[in-house]
Short mmCIF file of C-alpha atoms and ligand atoms in Angstrom, two decimals:
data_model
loop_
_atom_site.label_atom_id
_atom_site.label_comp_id
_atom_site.label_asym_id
_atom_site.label_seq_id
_atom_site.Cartn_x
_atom_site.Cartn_y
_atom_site.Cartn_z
CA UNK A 1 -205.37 96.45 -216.97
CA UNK A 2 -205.08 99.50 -219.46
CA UNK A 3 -207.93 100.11 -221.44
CA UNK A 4 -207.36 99.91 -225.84
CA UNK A 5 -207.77 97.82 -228.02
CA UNK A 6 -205.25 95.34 -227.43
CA UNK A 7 -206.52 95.21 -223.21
CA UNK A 8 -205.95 91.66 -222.05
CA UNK A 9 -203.84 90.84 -225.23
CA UNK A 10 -199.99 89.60 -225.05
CA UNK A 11 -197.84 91.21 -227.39
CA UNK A 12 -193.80 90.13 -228.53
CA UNK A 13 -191.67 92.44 -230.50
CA UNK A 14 -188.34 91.30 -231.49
CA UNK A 15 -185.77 94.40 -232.78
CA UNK A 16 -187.49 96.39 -229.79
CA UNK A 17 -184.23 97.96 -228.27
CA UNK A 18 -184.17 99.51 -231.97
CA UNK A 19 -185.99 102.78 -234.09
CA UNK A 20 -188.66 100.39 -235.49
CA UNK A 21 -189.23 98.00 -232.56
CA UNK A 22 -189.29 100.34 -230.10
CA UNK A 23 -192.17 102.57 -231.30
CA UNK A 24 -194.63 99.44 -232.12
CA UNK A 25 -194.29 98.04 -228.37
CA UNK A 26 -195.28 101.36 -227.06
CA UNK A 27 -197.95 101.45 -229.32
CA UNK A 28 -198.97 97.91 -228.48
CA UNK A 29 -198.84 99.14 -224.79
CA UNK A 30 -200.19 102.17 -225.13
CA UNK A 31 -203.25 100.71 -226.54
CA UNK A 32 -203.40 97.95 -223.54
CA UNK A 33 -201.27 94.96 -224.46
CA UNK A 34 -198.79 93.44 -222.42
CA UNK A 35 -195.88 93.69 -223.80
CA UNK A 36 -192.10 91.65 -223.88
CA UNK A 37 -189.70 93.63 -225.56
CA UNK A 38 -186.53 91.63 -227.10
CA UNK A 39 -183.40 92.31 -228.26
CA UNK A 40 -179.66 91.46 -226.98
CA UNK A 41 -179.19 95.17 -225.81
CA UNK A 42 -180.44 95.23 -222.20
CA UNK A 43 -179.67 98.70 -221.71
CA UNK A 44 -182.06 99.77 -224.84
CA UNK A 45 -184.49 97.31 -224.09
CA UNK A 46 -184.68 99.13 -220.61
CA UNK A 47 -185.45 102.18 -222.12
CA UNK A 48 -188.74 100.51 -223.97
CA UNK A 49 -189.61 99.27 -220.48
CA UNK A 50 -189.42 102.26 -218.60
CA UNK A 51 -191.68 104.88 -220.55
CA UNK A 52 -194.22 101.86 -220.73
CA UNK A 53 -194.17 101.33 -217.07
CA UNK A 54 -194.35 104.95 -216.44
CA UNK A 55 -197.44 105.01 -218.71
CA UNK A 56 -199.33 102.45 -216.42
CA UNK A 57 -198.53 99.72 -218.89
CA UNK A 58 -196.94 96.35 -218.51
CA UNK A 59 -193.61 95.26 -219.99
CA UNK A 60 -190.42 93.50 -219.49
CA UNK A 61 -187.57 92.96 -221.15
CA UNK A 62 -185.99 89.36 -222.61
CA UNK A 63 -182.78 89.16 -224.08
CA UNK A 64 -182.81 86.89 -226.87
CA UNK A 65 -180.02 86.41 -230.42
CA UNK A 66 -182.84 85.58 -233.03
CA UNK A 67 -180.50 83.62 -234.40
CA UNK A 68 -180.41 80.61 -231.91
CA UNK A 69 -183.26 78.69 -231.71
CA UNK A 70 -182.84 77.99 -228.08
CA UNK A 71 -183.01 81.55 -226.83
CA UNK A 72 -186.18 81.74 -229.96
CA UNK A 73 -188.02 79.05 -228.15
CA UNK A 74 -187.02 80.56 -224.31
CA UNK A 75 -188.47 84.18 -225.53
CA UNK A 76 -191.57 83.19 -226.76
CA UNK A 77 -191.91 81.14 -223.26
CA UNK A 78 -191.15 83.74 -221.30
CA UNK A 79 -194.08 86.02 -222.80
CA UNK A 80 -196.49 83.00 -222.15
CA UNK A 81 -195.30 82.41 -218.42
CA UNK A 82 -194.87 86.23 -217.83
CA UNK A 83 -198.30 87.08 -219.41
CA UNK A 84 -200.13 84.01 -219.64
CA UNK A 85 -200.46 84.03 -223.15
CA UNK A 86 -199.23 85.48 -227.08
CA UNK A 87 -201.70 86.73 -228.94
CA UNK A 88 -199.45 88.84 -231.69
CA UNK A 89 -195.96 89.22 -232.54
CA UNK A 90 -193.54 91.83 -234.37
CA UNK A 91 -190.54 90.40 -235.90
CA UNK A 92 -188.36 93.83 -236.54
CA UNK A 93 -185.15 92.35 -235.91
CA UNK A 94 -182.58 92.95 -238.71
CA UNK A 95 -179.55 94.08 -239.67
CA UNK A 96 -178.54 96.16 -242.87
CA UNK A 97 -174.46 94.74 -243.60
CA UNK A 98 -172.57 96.73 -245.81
CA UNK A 99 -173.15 98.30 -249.14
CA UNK A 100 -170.50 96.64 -251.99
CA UNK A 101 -171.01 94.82 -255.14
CA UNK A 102 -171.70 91.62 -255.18
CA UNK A 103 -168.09 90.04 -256.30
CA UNK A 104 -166.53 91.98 -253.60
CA UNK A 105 -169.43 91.75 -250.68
CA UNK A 106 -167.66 90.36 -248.18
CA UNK A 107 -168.63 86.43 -247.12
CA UNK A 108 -169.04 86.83 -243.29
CA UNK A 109 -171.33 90.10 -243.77
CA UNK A 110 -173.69 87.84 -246.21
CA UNK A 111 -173.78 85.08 -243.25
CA UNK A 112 -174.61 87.81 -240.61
CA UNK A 113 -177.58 89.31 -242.64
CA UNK A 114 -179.03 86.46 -243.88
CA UNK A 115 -178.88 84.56 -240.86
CA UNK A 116 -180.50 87.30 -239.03
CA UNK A 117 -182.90 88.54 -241.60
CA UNK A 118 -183.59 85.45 -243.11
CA UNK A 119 -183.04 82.71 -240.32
CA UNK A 120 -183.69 84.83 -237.40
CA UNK A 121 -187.15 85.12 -238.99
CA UNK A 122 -187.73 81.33 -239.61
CA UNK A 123 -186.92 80.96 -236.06
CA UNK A 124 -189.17 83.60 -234.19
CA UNK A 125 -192.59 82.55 -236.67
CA UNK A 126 -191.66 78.93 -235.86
CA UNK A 127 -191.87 79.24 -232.14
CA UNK A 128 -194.71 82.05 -232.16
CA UNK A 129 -196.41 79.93 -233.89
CA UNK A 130 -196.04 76.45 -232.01
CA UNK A 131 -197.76 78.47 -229.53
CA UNK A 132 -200.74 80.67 -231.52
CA UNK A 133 -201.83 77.70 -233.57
CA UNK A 134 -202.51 75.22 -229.87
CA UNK A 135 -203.51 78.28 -227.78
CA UNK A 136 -206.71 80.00 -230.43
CA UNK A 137 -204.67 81.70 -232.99
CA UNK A 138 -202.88 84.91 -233.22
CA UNK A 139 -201.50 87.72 -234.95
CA UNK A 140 -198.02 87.96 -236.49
CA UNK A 141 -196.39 91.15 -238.47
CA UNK A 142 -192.71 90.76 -240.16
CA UNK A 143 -190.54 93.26 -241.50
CA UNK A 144 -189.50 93.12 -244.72
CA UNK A 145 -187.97 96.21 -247.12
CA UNK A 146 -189.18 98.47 -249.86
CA UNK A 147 -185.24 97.33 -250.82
CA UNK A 148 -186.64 93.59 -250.74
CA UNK A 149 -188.88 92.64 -253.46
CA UNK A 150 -190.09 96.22 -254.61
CA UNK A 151 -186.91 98.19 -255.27
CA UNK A 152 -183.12 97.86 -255.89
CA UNK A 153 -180.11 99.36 -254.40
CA UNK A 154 -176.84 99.08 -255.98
CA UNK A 155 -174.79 97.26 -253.12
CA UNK A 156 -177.08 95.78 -250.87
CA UNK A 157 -177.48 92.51 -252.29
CA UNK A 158 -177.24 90.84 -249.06
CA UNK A 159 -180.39 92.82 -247.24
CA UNK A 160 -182.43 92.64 -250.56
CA UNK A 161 -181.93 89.38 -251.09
CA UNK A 162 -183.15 88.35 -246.97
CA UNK A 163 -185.79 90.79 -247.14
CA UNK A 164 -187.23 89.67 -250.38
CA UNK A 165 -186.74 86.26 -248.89
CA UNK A 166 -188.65 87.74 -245.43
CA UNK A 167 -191.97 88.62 -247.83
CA UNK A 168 -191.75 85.47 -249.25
CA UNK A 169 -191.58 83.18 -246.10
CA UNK A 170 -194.43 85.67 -244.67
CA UNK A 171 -196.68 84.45 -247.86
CA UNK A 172 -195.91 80.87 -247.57
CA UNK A 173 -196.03 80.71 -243.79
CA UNK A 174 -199.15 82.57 -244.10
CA UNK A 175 -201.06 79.87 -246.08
CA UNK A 176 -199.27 76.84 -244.13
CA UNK A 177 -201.28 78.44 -240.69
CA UNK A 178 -204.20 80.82 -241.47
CA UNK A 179 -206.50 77.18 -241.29
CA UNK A 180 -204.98 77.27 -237.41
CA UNK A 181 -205.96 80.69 -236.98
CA UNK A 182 -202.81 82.01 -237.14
CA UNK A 183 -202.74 85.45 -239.28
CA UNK A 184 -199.46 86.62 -240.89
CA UNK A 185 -198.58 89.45 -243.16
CA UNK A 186 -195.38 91.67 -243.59
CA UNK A 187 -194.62 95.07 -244.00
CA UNK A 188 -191.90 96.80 -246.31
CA UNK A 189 -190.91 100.03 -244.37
CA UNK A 190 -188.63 102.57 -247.14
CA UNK A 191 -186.42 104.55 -245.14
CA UNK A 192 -187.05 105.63 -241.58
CA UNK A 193 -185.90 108.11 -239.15
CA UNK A 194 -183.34 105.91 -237.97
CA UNK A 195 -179.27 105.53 -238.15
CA UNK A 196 -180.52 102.61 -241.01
CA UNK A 197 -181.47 105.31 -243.33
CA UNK A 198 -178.36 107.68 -242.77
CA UNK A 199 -175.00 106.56 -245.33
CA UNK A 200 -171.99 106.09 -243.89
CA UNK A 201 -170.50 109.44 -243.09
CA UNK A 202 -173.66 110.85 -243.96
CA UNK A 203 -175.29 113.84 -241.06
CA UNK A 204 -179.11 113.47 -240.60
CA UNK A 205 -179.46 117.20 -242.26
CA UNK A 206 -177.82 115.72 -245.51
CA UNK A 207 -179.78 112.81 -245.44
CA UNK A 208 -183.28 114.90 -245.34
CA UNK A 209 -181.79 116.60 -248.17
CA UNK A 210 -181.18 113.52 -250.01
CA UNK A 211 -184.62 112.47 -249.23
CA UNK A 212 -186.25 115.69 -250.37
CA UNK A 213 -185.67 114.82 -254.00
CA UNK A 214 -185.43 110.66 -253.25
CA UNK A 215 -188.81 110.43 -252.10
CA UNK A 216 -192.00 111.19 -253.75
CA UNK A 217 -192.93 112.39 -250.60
CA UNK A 218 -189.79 114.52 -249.99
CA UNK A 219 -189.22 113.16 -246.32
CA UNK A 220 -187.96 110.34 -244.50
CA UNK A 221 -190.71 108.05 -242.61
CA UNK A 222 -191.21 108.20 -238.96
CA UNK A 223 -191.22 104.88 -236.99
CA UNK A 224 -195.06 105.71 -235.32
CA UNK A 225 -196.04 105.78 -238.98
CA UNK A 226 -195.03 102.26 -239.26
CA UNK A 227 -196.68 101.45 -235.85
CA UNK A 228 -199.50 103.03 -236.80
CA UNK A 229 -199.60 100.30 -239.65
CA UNK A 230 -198.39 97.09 -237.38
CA UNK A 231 -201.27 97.82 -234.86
CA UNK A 232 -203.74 97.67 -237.86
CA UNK A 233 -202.65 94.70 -239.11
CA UNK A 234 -202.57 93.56 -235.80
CA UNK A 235 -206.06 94.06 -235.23
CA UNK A 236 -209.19 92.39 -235.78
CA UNK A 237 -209.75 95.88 -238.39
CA UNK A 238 -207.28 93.64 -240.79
CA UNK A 239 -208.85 90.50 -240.51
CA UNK A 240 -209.28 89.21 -243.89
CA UNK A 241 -205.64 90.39 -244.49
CA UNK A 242 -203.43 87.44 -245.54
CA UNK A 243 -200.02 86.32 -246.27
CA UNK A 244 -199.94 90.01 -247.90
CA UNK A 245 -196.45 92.12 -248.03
CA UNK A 246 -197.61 96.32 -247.17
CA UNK A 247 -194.93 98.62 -248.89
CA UNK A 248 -195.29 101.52 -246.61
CA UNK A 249 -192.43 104.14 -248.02
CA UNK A 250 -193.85 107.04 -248.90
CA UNK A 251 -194.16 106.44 -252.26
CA UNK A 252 -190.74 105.24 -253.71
CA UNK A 253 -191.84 102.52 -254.95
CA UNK A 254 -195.10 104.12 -256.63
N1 LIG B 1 -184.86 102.03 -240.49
C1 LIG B 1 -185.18 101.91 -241.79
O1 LIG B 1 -185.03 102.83 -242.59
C2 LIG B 1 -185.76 100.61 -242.27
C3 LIG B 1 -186.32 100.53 -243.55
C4 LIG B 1 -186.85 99.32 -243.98
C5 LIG B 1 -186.81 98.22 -243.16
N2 LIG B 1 -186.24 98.31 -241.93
C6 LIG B 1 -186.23 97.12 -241.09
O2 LIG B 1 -186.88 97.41 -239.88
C7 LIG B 1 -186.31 96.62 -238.84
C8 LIG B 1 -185.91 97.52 -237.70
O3 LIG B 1 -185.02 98.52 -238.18
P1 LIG B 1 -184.52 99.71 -237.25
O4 LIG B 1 -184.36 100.90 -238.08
O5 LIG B 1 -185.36 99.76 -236.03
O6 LIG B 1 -183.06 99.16 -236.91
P2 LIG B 1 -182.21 99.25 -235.60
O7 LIG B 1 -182.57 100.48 -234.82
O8 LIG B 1 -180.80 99.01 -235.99
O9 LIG B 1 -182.75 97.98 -234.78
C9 LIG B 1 -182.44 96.69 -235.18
C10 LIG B 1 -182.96 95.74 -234.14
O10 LIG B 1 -182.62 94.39 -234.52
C11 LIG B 1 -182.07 93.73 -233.39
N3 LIG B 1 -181.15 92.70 -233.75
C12 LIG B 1 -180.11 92.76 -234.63
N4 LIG B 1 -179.46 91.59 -234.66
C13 LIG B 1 -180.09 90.76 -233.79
C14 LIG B 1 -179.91 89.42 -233.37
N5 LIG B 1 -178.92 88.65 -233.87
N6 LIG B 1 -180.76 88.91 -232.45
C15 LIG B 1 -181.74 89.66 -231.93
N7 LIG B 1 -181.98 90.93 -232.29
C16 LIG B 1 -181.16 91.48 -233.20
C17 LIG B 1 -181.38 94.84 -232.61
O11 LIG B 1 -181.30 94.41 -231.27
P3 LIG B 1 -179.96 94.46 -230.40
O12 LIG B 1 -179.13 95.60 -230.89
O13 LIG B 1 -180.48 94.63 -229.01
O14 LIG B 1 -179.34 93.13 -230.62
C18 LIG B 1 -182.35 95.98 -232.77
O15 LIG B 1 -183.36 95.90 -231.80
C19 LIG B 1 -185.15 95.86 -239.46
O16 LIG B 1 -185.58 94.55 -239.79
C20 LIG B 1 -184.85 96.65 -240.71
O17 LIG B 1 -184.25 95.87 -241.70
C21 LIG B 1 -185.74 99.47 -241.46
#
């Protein structure tokens, strides 16, 4: 067993074959946790496993759509038979749609986001949670959006609207289970080093430009300083934390 804070601990990320995901599971496993790492791209989701295994950790991969509760229920199964156990989860699993105004946002994209961003997050705290609040508790982290509840871009109705909706379900799902030990907070990431932050047609160089002037802090974020943040309120360090949304976006939304 590696040694860290999270040694002997069971860890589930969903989004982990992407930017976001993938740096929090090798931060949980870096500091000791066991990790499952889910997604529906195997091939990414190999490249999580791989660097953890390499490290001395322990990981595996389950492909799961967030958006059926079937293959929901099977991957939070598979991290208690593989692991014997789930002690904290990441829910990073989202998509971003298109950017148009609302009378011509297209119908299908709205169904794809929300049901992903919206559903896909009823159905991973459900399950996690079946299983934290009968097994001692746990530890669950969501990700919402600076573009959620704290800020507004012209287009994106569709991903505001889920991820305001995501901080919202985090506060009420928070207060239905904190009396069964079960600990849940979100965060609201602005952009990130990611394809998510770059427009359409956009290069990475022009988007650091854009962000220069964009941000208060004249730079895009990097996805370890968002693990940084999940590990902490992952941790016993957060403990009286609660049901709380963490803008983390280097000051946009100051
Ligand atoms: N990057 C940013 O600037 C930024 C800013 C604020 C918030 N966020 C949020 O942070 C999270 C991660 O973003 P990211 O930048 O890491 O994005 P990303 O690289 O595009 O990763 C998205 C992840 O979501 C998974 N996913 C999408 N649809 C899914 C489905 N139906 N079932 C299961 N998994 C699904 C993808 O897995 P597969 O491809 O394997 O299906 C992938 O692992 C998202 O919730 C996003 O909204 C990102």
């Amino acid at each position: 067993m590696m040694a860290g804070r999270f040694a002997g601990k069971v860890a589930l990320v969903t989004g982990a074959s992407g930017v976001v995901g993938r740096a929090a599971a090798l931060a949980y496993a870096r500091e000791g946790a066991a990790v499952l790492v889910a997604g529906r791209d195997t091939a990414r989701l190999a490249e999580v496993v791989k660097p953890i295994e390499e490290g001395g950790g322990r990981a595996s991969a389950f492909a799961a759509d967030v958006t059926r509760s079937a293959e929901v229920a099977a991957m939070v199964e598979a991290a208690v038979s593989r692991y014997g156990g789930l002690d904290m989860a990441f829910n990073a699993a989202g998509i971003f749609g298109t950017v148009a105004p609302l009378a011509d946002y297209d119908e299908e994209t709205w169904d794809d986001v929300v049901a992903v961003n919206l559903k896909g997050m009823f159905l991973a705290m459900k399950h996690e949670i079946a299983h934290m609040r009968s097994h001692g508790g746990g530890v669950i982290v969501n990700v919402a959006s600076n573009l959620g509840a704290h800020w507004r871009l012209p287009g994106a109705g569709a991903y505001a609207a889920s991820k305001a909706g995501v901080s919202f379900l985090t506060r009420t799902a928070a207060r239905d289970h904190i009396g069964e030990g079960v600990r849940i907070n979100s965060i609201s990431p602005g952009p990130i080093d990611s394809p998510m932050s770059t427009r359409p047609g956009e290069t990475r160089e022009d988007r650091d430009a854009r962000m220069r002037t964009a941000l208060p802090i004249g730079r895009v974020g990097t996805p370890e300083e968002i693990a940084a943040a999940v590990l902490w309120l992952s941790s016993p360090e957060s403990s009286f934390v609660v049901g709380q949304d963490h803008v983390i976006d280097g000051g946009a939304t100051a």
